[in-house]
XYZ file of C-alpha atoms in Angstrom:
730
model
C -31.069 19.905 20.485
C -27.917 19.625 22.792
C -27.075 23.238 22.956
C -27.214 24.698 26.337
C -25.136 21.454 27.234
C -21.985 23.411 28.691
C -19.332 20.498 28.138
C -16.286 20.127 30.862
C -12.591 20.344 29.796
C -10.095 16.447 30.607
C -9.365 17.700 32.704
C -12.546 17.561 34.916
C -15.928 15.390 35.411
C -18.022 14.106 32.170
C -20.227 17.340 31.408
C -24.247 17.226 32.484
C -26.395 18.411 30.348
C -28.619 20.951 32.404
C -31.912 20.609 28.854
C -33.219 17.636 29.807
C -34.404 14.961 26.811
C -37.639 14.490 27.113
C -39.850 11.253 25.852
C -40.741 11.097 22.270
C -37.665 8.653 22.422
C -36.880 5.918 24.271
C -34.546 7.652 27.111
C -30.553 6.454 27.597
C -30.548 7.467 31.289
C -32.590 4.629 31.888
C -30.279 2.189 30.510
C -28.637 0.263 33.108
C -24.364 1.011 32.530
C -23.460 -2.334 32.747
C -26.890 -3.119 29.932
C -24.034 -5.745 28.348
C -26.208 -5.581 24.785
C -24.122 -3.551 21.949
C -24.598 -0.026 20.133
C -24.297 1.994 16.973
C -23.449 5.805 17.297
C -24.111 7.293 13.845
C -21.596 10.492 14.161
C -22.041 13.048 11.508
C -19.409 15.820 12.299
C -21.342 19.199 10.850
C -19.010 21.705 10.354
C -16.461 23.557 13.486
C -16.988 27.552 14.141
C -14.841 29.807 15.211
C -12.074 28.045 15.695
C -8.935 28.741 16.873
C -5.857 29.940 14.432
C -2.621 28.015 14.402
C -0.892 29.086 11.463
C 1.114 32.209 11.330
C -1.223 32.968 8.653
C -4.289 33.618 10.423
C -6.260 30.243 10.136
C -5.076 26.484 10.386
C -5.824 23.269 9.114
C -7.799 21.965 11.725
C -9.535 17.430 11.269
C -10.991 15.705 13.579
C -10.072 12.715 16.110
C -13.137 10.013 17.652
C -12.220 8.792 21.069
C -13.986 6.314 22.549
C -11.417 3.731 25.904
C -8.461 6.107 24.921
C -8.299 4.589 21.272
C -9.198 6.265 17.983
C -12.189 4.876 15.841
C -11.958 8.129 13.446
C -10.186 10.568 12.063
C -11.744 12.794 9.752
C -10.153 14.696 6.466
C -7.970 18.110 6.292
C -10.046 21.493 5.463
C -7.162 23.627 4.549
C -7.145 27.378 5.974
C -10.612 27.242 6.832
C -11.589 28.692 10.653
C -14.973 27.099 10.072
C -15.045 23.643 8.184
C -16.818 22.061 6.922
C -16.283 18.294 7.411
C -20.533 16.599 6.429
C -18.370 13.074 7.557
C -20.001 10.171 8.374
C -18.845 7.561 11.060
C -20.455 3.766 12.690
C -19.491 3.505 16.088
C -20.727 -0.499 17.545
C -19.926 0.571 21.743
C -20.711 -2.509 24.121
C -21.411 0.040 27.272
C -22.640 3.543 27.614
C -19.866 4.252 30.782
C -17.263 5.081 27.563
C -17.518 9.528 26.735
C -16.649 10.647 24.111
C -13.788 12.200 23.143
C -13.788 14.431 20.568
C -10.622 16.484 20.148
C -9.595 18.088 16.829
C -5.252 19.586 15.842
C -4.353 21.662 13.304
C -2.634 19.688 10.480
C 0.766 20.113 10.101
C 3.135 18.396 7.504
C 6.038 16.921 8.843
C 6.153 18.300 12.337
C 3.534 18.206 14.812
C 0.161 18.709 14.672
C -0.853 21.324 17.505
C -4.127 20.897 19.018
C -6.884 23.611 18.909
C -9.103 22.144 22.169
C -11.109 18.579 22.618
C -14.680 17.932 24.585
C -16.920 15.335 25.441
C -19.476 14.191 24.468
C -21.905 11.030 27.281
C -23.192 8.800 25.881
C -26.158 8.450 27.965
C -26.627 11.069 28.014
C -28.589 10.321 24.447
C -32.269 9.734 22.949
C -32.342 5.846 21.196
C -32.989 5.429 18.060
C -33.629 9.573 17.363
C -31.463 11.674 15.440
C -29.623 14.467 17.922
C -28.091 17.500 17.115
C -25.170 18.270 19.013
C -23.349 21.891 19.385
C -19.975 20.864 21.347
C -17.801 23.945 22.688
C -13.280 23.161 21.949
C -12.050 23.695 25.083
C -8.014 23.348 26.446
C -7.693 21.291 29.420
C -4.261 24.043 30.355
C -6.075 27.715 29.720
C -10.063 26.793 30.344
C -10.860 30.482 29.772
C -9.962 30.380 26.032
C -12.669 30.192 23.032
C -11.173 27.401 21.177
C -14.727 27.663 18.135
C -16.784 25.212 18.646
C -18.165 22.243 17.141
C -20.878 20.816 15.301
C -23.250 16.773 14.897
C -25.565 15.308 13.983
C -25.912 11.285 16.723
C -28.398 8.713 16.344
C -27.802 5.917 19.083
C -29.565 2.252 18.424
C -29.145 -0.571 20.477
C -27.670 -4.052 18.462
C -28.418 -5.971 21.198
C -28.087 -10.279 19.809
C -26.502 -9.074 16.992
C -24.842 -11.654 15.582
C -20.683 -10.792 14.760
C -20.085 -14.248 12.536
C -20.297 -12.405 9.381
C -17.392 -11.892 6.750
C -16.995 -8.152 5.939
C -14.095 -6.060 4.050
C -11.160 -4.786 5.839
C -11.249 -1.087 5.564
C -7.346 -0.075 7.220
C -6.903 3.428 9.276
C -3.155 4.522 9.158
C -1.766 6.997 11.839
C 1.044 9.169 10.798
C 4.228 8.114 13.771
C 7.567 9.021 14.244
C 8.001 5.057 12.889
C 6.555 3.557 10.797
C 3.214 3.531 10.074
C 1.159 1.058 12.207
C -2.081 -0.018 10.948
C -4.973 0.258 13.576
C -7.745 -1.113 12.408
C -11.047 0.540 13.658
C -14.074 -0.880 15.296
C -16.333 0.865 12.746
C -14.686 -0.260 10.178
C -14.785 -4.030 10.867
C -18.310 -4.065 12.748
C -19.141 -2.010 8.562
C -22.542 -3.846 7.028
C -20.606 -6.798 4.858
C -20.209 -5.599 1.311
C -18.092 -5.151 -2.201
C -16.487 -3.230 -4.008
C -19.195 -1.741 -6.798
C -15.969 -0.625 -9.338
C -13.257 0.266 -10.077
C -12.224 4.237 -10.780
C -9.518 4.414 -12.705
C -7.522 7.850 -13.375
C -5.201 9.594 -14.818
C -3.130 12.643 -14.085
C -1.742 14.015 -17.578
C -0.134 17.798 -16.154
C -0.924 21.063 -14.567
C -0.881 24.732 -16.557
C -0.134 27.442 -15.096
C 0.075 25.906 -11.233
C 0.830 29.516 -8.584
C 4.836 30.028 -8.352
C 5.669 29.608 -3.740
C 8.978 29.537 -5.100
C 12.409 33.300 -4.777
C 12.493 31.674 -8.105
C 9.191 32.370 -9.101
C 8.466 27.898 -9.821
C 7.176 25.100 -7.379
C 7.972 21.980 -7.231
C 4.824 20.429 -8.013
C 3.057 17.394 -6.860
C -0.953 16.136 -6.563
C -2.425 13.937 -3.475
C -5.434 12.039 -4.321
C -7.680 11.049 -1.223
C -11.095 8.869 -2.190
C -12.211 7.810 1.197
C -9.710 6.491 3.100
C -7.595 5.430 -0.908
C -4.642 8.294 -0.230
C -2.115 8.511 -3.767
C 0.760 10.704 -4.324
C 2.343 12.076 -7.463
C 5.609 12.414 -8.231
C 6.798 15.333 -7.625
C 7.693 17.328 -10.363
C 11.120 20.081 -10.394
C 11.109 23.265 -10.684
C 8.032 23.572 -12.883
C 4.235 25.715 -12.937
C 3.414 23.144 -15.848
C 3.829 19.738 -14.635
C 3.236 16.612 -17.424
C 3.352 14.049 -15.139
C 1.892 10.917 -17.336
C 0.807 9.327 -13.559
C -2.308 6.473 -13.893
C -3.750 4.777 -11.151
C -6.975 3.289 -9.775
C -9.445 3.156 -6.523
C -11.752 1.042 -5.729
C -15.442 2.394 -5.692
C -17.685 1.200 -2.692
C -20.307 3.720 -2.447
C -23.629 2.569 -5.203
C -23.436 6.724 -6.304
C -20.445 6.542 -7.018
C -18.256 9.302 -4.040
C -15.780 12.584 -3.962
C -12.588 12.857 -5.245
C -10.645 15.541 -3.166
C -7.243 16.139 -4.572
C -5.522 18.865 -3.058
C -1.560 20.225 -5.276
C 1.513 21.031 -3.318
C 4.424 22.359 -3.901
C 7.988 20.264 -2.119
C 10.034 21.839 0.146
C 13.025 20.350 1.075
C 13.617 20.559 5.391
C 10.316 23.201 5.826
C 6.529 22.360 5.121
C 5.483 22.176 2.152
C 2.953 24.960 0.695
C -0.507 25.009 -0.250
C -1.020 25.681 -4.419
C -4.837 24.494 -4.248
C -6.833 22.432 -4.156
C -10.398 20.825 -6.090
C -12.414 17.340 -6.523
C -14.739 15.592 -8.819
C -17.957 13.845 -8.030
C -18.444 10.086 -9.425
C -21.765 10.728 -9.605
C -21.449 12.641 -12.798
C -20.152 11.132 -14.511
C -21.196 7.922 -16.662
C -19.599 4.986 -16.296
C -17.926 2.713 -18.627
C -16.456 5.895 -20.498
C -13.764 8.557 -20.574
C -14.034 11.488 -19.298
C -11.112 14.410 -19.902
C -10.957 16.398 -16.765
C -10.087 19.861 -17.330
C -9.745 21.523 -13.114
C -9.484 24.917 -11.698
C -8.135 24.707 -8.702
C -9.583 26.636 -5.749
C -7.460 28.035 -3.334
C -5.545 28.909 -5.266
C -4.672 29.394 -9.491
C -4.044 26.609 -12.346
C -5.808 24.463 -13.789
C -4.997 19.594 -13.681
C -5.687 17.513 -16.248
C -7.206 14.189 -15.643
C -8.702 11.434 -17.210
C -11.034 9.388 -15.635
C -12.405 6.114 -17.002
C -15.365 3.462 -13.756
C -16.031 0.198 -14.487
C -17.668 -2.189 -13.637
C -16.785 -4.171 -10.426
C -13.321 -6.485 -10.668
C -14.068 -10.183 -10.432
C -14.342 -10.332 -5.995
C -15.637 -12.479 -3.832
C -15.608 -14.333 -0.424
C -17.718 -17.860 0.044
C -17.450 -20.631 2.795
C -15.042 -23.699 1.714
C -19.094 -25.360 0.427
C -18.827 -22.849 -3.065
C -15.280 -23.245 -4.599
C -16.761 -22.209 -7.739
C -12.977 -24.167 -9.041
C -15.041 -27.504 -7.403
C -18.123 -27.129 -9.983
C -16.282 -28.840 -13.498
C -18.211 -25.587 -15.610
C -16.665 -22.924 -13.620
C -12.904 -24.326 -13.746
C -13.640 -25.276 -17.482
C -15.211 -21.362 -18.700
C -11.890 -20.001 -15.946
C -10.028 -22.164 -18.340
C -11.482 -20.714 -22.050
C -11.306 -17.369 -19.872
C -7.407 -17.801 -19.763
C -6.341 -19.795 -22.542
C -3.300 -18.677 -25.357
C -6.708 -17.926 -27.901
C -8.037 -14.924 -26.102
C -4.582 -12.869 -26.148
C -5.970 -9.536 -26.838
C -8.980 -10.577 -24.721
C -8.989 -7.750 -22.026
C -5.215 -7.574 -21.160
C -6.208 -6.266 -17.959
C -7.251 -9.317 -16.562
C -4.704 -11.703 -15.855
C -5.494 -14.918 -14.013
C -7.506 -16.029 -11.400
C -6.621 -16.450 -8.054
C -8.531 -19.010 -5.650
C -7.313 -18.761 -2.203
C -8.319 -21.454 0.787
C -8.075 -20.307 4.388
C -8.608 -22.950 6.734
C -7.123 -22.479 9.898
C -4.215 -22.336 11.977
C -2.539 -23.174 14.731
C -1.018 -22.382 18.236
C -1.898 -18.474 18.420
C -0.084 -16.766 19.974
C -2.192 -15.766 23.057
C -3.003 -12.458 23.047
C -5.528 -12.100 25.734
C -5.394 -11.914 29.619
C -7.389 -14.887 29.346
C -4.611 -16.901 27.545
C -6.776 -16.416 24.409
C -7.395 -14.523 21.090
C -9.780 -13.963 18.167
C -8.158 -14.202 15.066
C -9.564 -12.656 12.620
C -7.516 -13.075 8.846
C -6.457 -10.519 6.113
C -5.798 -11.867 3.086
C -4.398 -8.964 0.715
C -3.439 -8.819 -2.755
C -2.339 -5.292 -4.008
C -5.074 -3.479 -3.164
C -7.813 -5.893 -3.328
C -8.207 -7.010 1.125
C -10.700 -9.694 2.241
C -11.626 -11.026 5.559
C -13.021 -13.707 7.124
C -15.253 -13.994 10.026
C -13.815 -14.092 13.938
C -13.547 -16.778 15.954
C -14.094 -15.957 19.324
C -11.016 -17.357 22.523
C -9.913 -19.341 19.703
C -5.883 -20.902 19.794
C -6.659 -23.122 16.299
C -8.985 -21.454 14.464
C -11.042 -22.447 11.708
C -12.357 -20.183 8.968
C -12.531 -22.246 6.203
C -13.495 -19.697 3.846
C -13.003 -19.422 0.227
C -11.975 -15.456 -1.733
C -11.462 -15.225 -5.921
C -9.495 -12.345 -7.005
C -8.194 -11.497 -10.608
C -4.739 -11.022 -10.840
C -3.807 -8.382 -12.906
C 0.260 -9.235 -12.906
C 1.102 -11.764 -12.214
C 3.855 -10.923 -9.915
C 2.355 -9.569 -7.122
C 2.688 -11.184 -3.576
C 0.028 -12.507 -1.871
C -0.478 -11.502 2.162
C -2.035 -13.210 4.621
C -2.426 -11.885 7.403
C -4.113 -13.478 11.254
C -4.940 -10.496 13.735
C -6.754 -10.909 17.615
C -10.078 -8.876 18.015
C -9.939 -6.088 20.109
C -13.362 -4.678 20.273
C -12.315 -1.406 22.898
C -8.746 -0.290 20.879
C -7.213 -2.057 18.169
C -6.328 -5.810 16.394
C -3.216 -6.622 17.635
C -0.525 -8.167 14.732
C -0.680 -12.440 15.385
C 1.884 -13.284 12.662
C 2.441 -12.737 8.332
C 3.470 -13.684 5.618
C 4.255 -12.805 2.042
C 3.428 -15.894 -1.463
C 3.912 -14.696 -4.298
C 2.329 -15.657 -6.327
C 4.449 -18.010 -9.398
C 5.890 -19.758 -5.889
C 2.166 -21.211 -5.668
C 1.527 -24.851 -5.844
C -1.400 -25.410 -7.253
C -4.282 -27.013 -5.210
C -1.524 -28.556 -2.487
C -3.036 -27.468 0.851
C 0.046 -26.420 2.909
C 1.395 -24.987 6.024
C 2.921 -21.291 6.299
C 4.853 -19.993 9.887
C 3.138 -16.969 10.250
C 6.476 -14.770 10.447
C 6.173 -10.952 12.454
C 6.142 -7.699 10.884
C 8.780 -7.009 9.532
C 8.383 -10.451 7.445
C 12.320 -10.724 8.701
C 10.890 -14.301 11.629
C 8.919 -16.833 13.054
C 6.694 -15.920 14.787
C 4.167 -18.451 16.793
C 1.801 -20.471 15.103
C 1.462 -21.963 11.586
C -1.679 -21.398 9.166
C -2.753 -23.632 6.700
C -3.829 -22.871 3.091
C -4.790 -24.228 -0.216
C -3.533 -21.788 -2.843
C -5.065 -22.046 -6.764
C -3.114 -19.694 -9.752
C -4.692 -19.843 -13.107
C -3.717 -16.986 -15.433
C -2.353 -16.553 -19.279
C 1.404 -16.511 -19.938
C 0.802 -13.876 -22.517
C -0.739 -11.698 -20.973
C 1.123 -11.809 -17.651
C 4.899 -10.958 -20.204
C 3.039 -8.438 -21.732
C 1.870 -7.206 -17.992
C 5.254 -7.346 -17.282
C 7.085 -4.995 -18.870
C 4.377 -2.254 -18.348
C 4.387 -0.735 -14.508
C 3.300 -1.897 -12.112
C 0.149 -0.595 -9.448
C 1.465 1.430 -7.182
C -0.917 0.395 -3.842
C -2.868 3.022 -2.380
C -1.445 2.751 0.889
C 2.054 2.627 2.346
C 4.327 2.661 5.218
C 5.191 6.055 5.993
C 9.706 5.739 5.447
C 11.833 6.702 8.534
C 15.409 6.951 9.315
C 16.268 4.261 11.156
C 20.197 3.760 11.249
C 20.435 0.178 11.113
C 18.360 0.983 7.507
C 20.650 2.956 6.144
C 23.691 0.498 7.313
C 22.234 -2.487 6.004
C 21.444 -0.414 2.157
C 25.199 0.645 2.488
C 26.099 -2.999 2.557
C 23.920 -4.054 0.462
C 24.920 -0.956 -2.311
C 28.560 -2.045 -0.920
C 28.721 -5.283 -2.394
C 27.449 -4.171 -5.880
C 29.713 -1.841 -6.338
C 32.893 -4.942 -4.705
C 31.815 -6.924 -8.199
C 31.971 -4.268 -10.632
C 35.321 -2.814 -9.221
C 36.722 -6.997 -8.678
C 36.384 -7.393 -11.836
C 38.060 -4.349 -13.123
C 40.749 -5.402 -11.711
C 40.792 -9.353 -12.769
C 40.648 -7.247 -16.818
C 43.323 -4.276 -15.255
C 45.577 -8.081 -13.968
C 45.455 -9.263 -17.750
C 46.661 -6.590 -18.802
C 49.180 -6.300 -16.434
C 49.323 -10.294 -17.767
C 49.369 -11.361 -13.576
C 49.573 -14.811 -14.798
C 50.365 -15.438 -18.385
C 48.406 -18.521 -19.671
C 45.622 -16.087 -18.332
C 46.023 -13.296 -19.929
C 47.659 -14.990 -23.406
C 44.260 -16.727 -23.425
C 42.226 -13.174 -23.157
C 44.271 -12.105 -25.816
C 43.450 -13.709 -28.514
C 39.863 -14.321 -27.446
C 39.975 -10.194 -27.148
C 41.227 -10.245 -30.909
C 38.816 -12.913 -31.422
C 35.389 -10.977 -30.640
C 37.130 -7.606 -31.753
C 37.635 -9.025 -35.560
C 34.028 -11.047 -35.641
C 31.314 -8.773 -33.480
C 28.219 -8.304 -34.214
C 25.581 -6.475 -32.568
C 23.620 -9.664 -32.008
C 26.603 -11.365 -29.687
C 25.071 -9.388 -26.758
C 22.465 -10.858 -26.322
C 23.887 -14.255 -27.452
C 26.035 -13.808 -24.126
C 24.046 -13.089 -22.155
C 21.558 -16.139 -23.051
C 24.626 -18.108 -22.843
C 25.460 -17.343 -19.138
C 21.174 -17.835 -18.301
C 21.356 -21.584 -20.142
C 24.906 -22.118 -18.252
C 23.208 -21.468 -15.268
C 19.854 -22.916 -15.267
C 21.811 -26.122 -16.380
C 24.462 -25.523 -12.510
C 20.697 -25.325 -11.176
C 18.512 -28.739 -12.500
C 22.072 -31.043 -12.337
C 22.713 -29.916 -8.541
C 24.894 -27.668 -8.983
C 22.922 -24.305 -7.611
C 25.382 -20.874 -7.164
C 23.045 -18.955 -5.635
C 23.592 -18.141 -1.525
C 20.720 -16.317 0.251
C 22.632 -13.411 2.319
C 24.059 -13.501 5.798
C 24.573 -10.816 6.280
C 21.024 -8.980 5.253
C 19.441 -11.411 7.026
C 21.254 -10.345 10.071
C 20.623 -6.671 9.454
C 17.066 -7.598 8.815
C 16.541 -9.177 12.541
C 19.345 -6.589 13.825
C 16.455 -4.005 12.057
C 13.969 -6.034 13.554
C 14.528 -5.553 17.109
C 14.765 -1.581 16.402
C 11.504 -2.012 15.038
C 9.944 -3.563 18.391
C 10.192 0.145 20.064
C 7.721 1.113 21.436
C 6.238 4.522 19.282
C 5.400 7.673 21.678
C 2.091 9.213 21.431
C 1.835 12.006 18.166
C 0.374 14.445 21.089
C 4.141 15.003 22.542
C 6.467 18.417 20.566
C 7.719 16.859 17.633
C 11.534 17.897 15.878
C 12.012 20.820 16.217
C 11.929 22.136 12.528
C 16.345 21.164 11.663
C 16.103 18.706 12.830
C 13.249 17.816 10.742
C 15.347 18.843 8.122
C 18.107 16.281 9.049
C 15.491 13.493 9.399
C 14.042 14.170 5.317
C 18.464 14.355 3.720
C 18.751 10.475 5.593
C 15.501 9.192 4.052
C 16.215 10.420 0.998
C 19.754 9.024 1.609
C 18.275 5.707 2.681
C 16.137 4.816 -0.734
C 18.661 6.046 -3.084
C 21.108 3.334 -1.956
C 18.569 0.934 -1.267
C 17.355 1.417 -5.312
C 20.423 1.427 -6.385
C 21.053 -2.291 -4.393
C 18.208 -3.039 -5.248
C 18.722 -2.866 -9.400
C 21.573 -4.115 -8.961
C 20.633 -7.798 -7.050
C 17.876 -7.892 -9.121
C 19.775 -8.420 -12.670
C 21.127 -10.397 -10.773
C 18.196 -12.574 -9.970
C 17.286 -12.804 -13.487
C 20.122 -14.930 -14.804
C 20.814 -16.821 -10.836
C 16.888 -18.311 -12.328
C 15.703 -16.905 -8.802
C 11.721 -16.327 -10.213
C 12.399 -18.889 -13.091
C 9.050 -17.709 -14.844
C 11.554 -13.861 -14.725
C 14.491 -16.560 -15.951
C 12.128 -18.404 -19.433
C 10.230 -14.064 -19.994
C 14.364 -13.608 -20.370
C 15.488 -16.019 -22.660
C 12.844 -15.209 -25.068
C 13.427 -11.957 -24.725
C 17.294 -12.654 -26.037
C 16.347 -15.101 -28.365
C 13.925 -12.990 -30.588
C 16.438 -9.515 -29.193
C 18.834 -12.537 -30.921
C 17.198 -12.943 -33.969
C 16.314 -9.682 -35.180
C 19.646 -7.714 -34.646
C 20.785 -11.036 -36.980
C 18.996 -10.828 -39.755
C 17.949 -7.181 -40.120
C 20.959 -4.404 -40.158
C 21.492 -1.997 -37.464
C 20.484 1.246 -39.201
C 17.126 -0.181 -39.901
C 16.373 -0.942 -36.205
C 18.199 2.254 -34.626
C 16.046 3.840 -37.739
C 12.656 1.882 -36.531
C 13.707 2.585 -33.081
C 14.263 6.936 -33.918
C 10.456 7.439 -35.643
C 8.800 5.777 -32.520
C 10.540 8.172 -30.516
C 9.769 11.192 -32.363
C 5.813 10.136 -33.528
C 4.105 8.542 -30.032
C 3.684 11.620 -28.542
C 1.582 12.500 -30.914
C -0.018 8.832 -32.424
C -0.263 8.928 -28.252
C -1.009 12.258 -26.600
C -1.439 11.063 -23.315
C 0.198 7.613 -23.390
C 2.243 6.907 -19.964
C 6.534 7.436 -20.342
C 8.207 3.810 -19.194
C 11.169 1.875 -19.664
C 9.561 -1.558 -20.759
C 13.765 -2.832 -18.897
C 12.950 -1.068 -15.581
C 9.598 -2.653 -15.182
C 10.898 -6.081 -16.136
C 13.004 -5.964 -13.507
C 10.769 -4.061 -10.945
C 9.343 -8.510 -11.104
C 12.453 -9.219 -9.768
C 13.006 -9.799 -6.421
C 16.151 -8.511 -4.182
C 17.438 -9.606 -2.112
C 16.223 -8.211 0.760
C 12.897 -10.028 -1.094
C 13.767 -13.493 -1.568
C 14.638 -13.228 2.749
C 10.951 -11.902 3.312
C 9.265 -13.676 0.655
C 8.192 -17.779 0.553
C 10.202 -17.481 -2.434
C 11.974 -20.807 -3.858
C 12.279 -21.493 -7.202
C 10.504 -23.658 -8.818
C 12.729 -26.244 -9.866
C 13.559 -27.299 -6.003
C 9.887 -26.496 -5.008
C 9.427 -30.021 -4.695
C 10.795 -30.342 -1.930
C 8.950 -27.283 0.454
C 6.781 -28.332 2.537
C 6.938 -25.394 5.602
C 7.745 -22.443 4.333
C 10.073 -21.170 7.059
C 12.950 -18.985 6.218
C 15.765 -19.446 9.530
C 17.324 -15.408 9.465
C 19.657 -16.827 12.707
């Protein structure tokens, strides 16, 4: 035990242990500090005792950060309202040398505000014994108030030498996301980059049904509840249900299951309060190891530290088909495997596993002309391949600006409208990985079996950066399954960038909304001009057309007119008279936003904004997001008829043809009757059905003008001339 070790504060010299570590194991003090070998530091964060109270209620919401060399390598979960928290979390960290001590910092989490500092301590790694578990007790101190008693933190550590271990491995990337006043930037932890390579072993499908008798947190006797889920580093936040103690969410999402024995899902319920810190309603946990697989479990969970219940449906299923291999091992080049894949997604297997839409194979071949991120004029690049929530990583090629990876990645496609993201990073073992470039490729724009060079773009995908990456991609999918999948909600990402206040983004969304509104205003002016007889020939033609349509109107004419509009634009495109115009205004705004985003983030430990400023920011972010949604809705409708994504336009043609025939053959009263019966009996037939709107789900797959600029998206009608995906913003 190192209980008697007195750790000095951050402003003093590194601590010296008064209790000598005896030679039951090999003492690390005898190892030269210049030893180039790597060490693996396995840490178990046990608990805290008598921590400082930082909240008005006399409690705190503590969490712990581990830092080495000034960079964060681990962050624990938050334990709410507890001065004696129990974490029992494990971290595996690789260190190059033992000169840098492990810096432990404890904070009190404050939603929307600056987290309060609760104390810190050093752990001198040179005082640890090799290959032997050691219990450590750290006394927390504040450098500004060294006499204050801030409690203790208990750890268990094991230091193991890792000399000669090959770092050329293929591994799974896990992301650490840091809260910041700017939008969240991803930080690749060393402990995650050097962890044992393995893929997820299953899928945890969770449906949040409802809450019952939740605690009233507002003065009106109600709450605005939402729920947060966490499994490891995977997170999900439900929508907010206003003014209710018995919310009905009906939300479904999936987590990846990495551990063979399962895992613990941490669930917290919150009350949304605009302009101030959200109120904590209660918490509960789900132990996945206690649930049987391939079976749906209905769970009614009592909220601890609060009142009420949450009702969930949890299903554990086998792992999806995700793999990494060398270029020599290629599923599609093996004729037998290729035939099996084609058979799996043939039209005859429409109703077999509707969630399995298709198969994606990505060959990451090489990159050329990358940015030099190191002082030596070189980089240590590795490549991250992402499809929705599936993230896989290549090995690192050291000291090379023209790396060759030659790796093959395979994914199951759940949604054919997903976007494949390929990002190149520079590995830095002593700090966060540096961003080198990124490319986003919609699956429907991919040409099978062709090796292409994609120009790397910046983080916002608004302009090119240095270098190109060579990829060969194959997509095999069932068109019927893909069409059915289009009419259900999109898969939500576990971790997304935090919304932030941006003047440029606010102005951009305002201009986009204004342009959509002006289309309707101009149409109204045109109709009014016909009423005013500004142009007699035009007004006369409009009057005759009006009489004819009104006299002969039938409902089938509505989808027929839309069908004719789609057909008209289709023939304009194939005849070379493409009326689609890329929006230079949007591109200019994206470029300005990129310049604004390049400003450095301030240190997270500096004082934050006061409550009033935070309230103003939250309101502005809400307005900003509403403008974005309204503008995107109008642009998606326009792009459906502009054949921006031919697959969706063809799907719209099929749907409009079906609607036209149905409305032509079946009287309206019968259609309305069937619709009403379906609506009234839907909850009786399926009590846990998730509400959705098929039309909105369809439009959510159509890219907005901003996404058209960001993605490497070209119409399949013109993709024969596609060589290098490079959107020139300037």
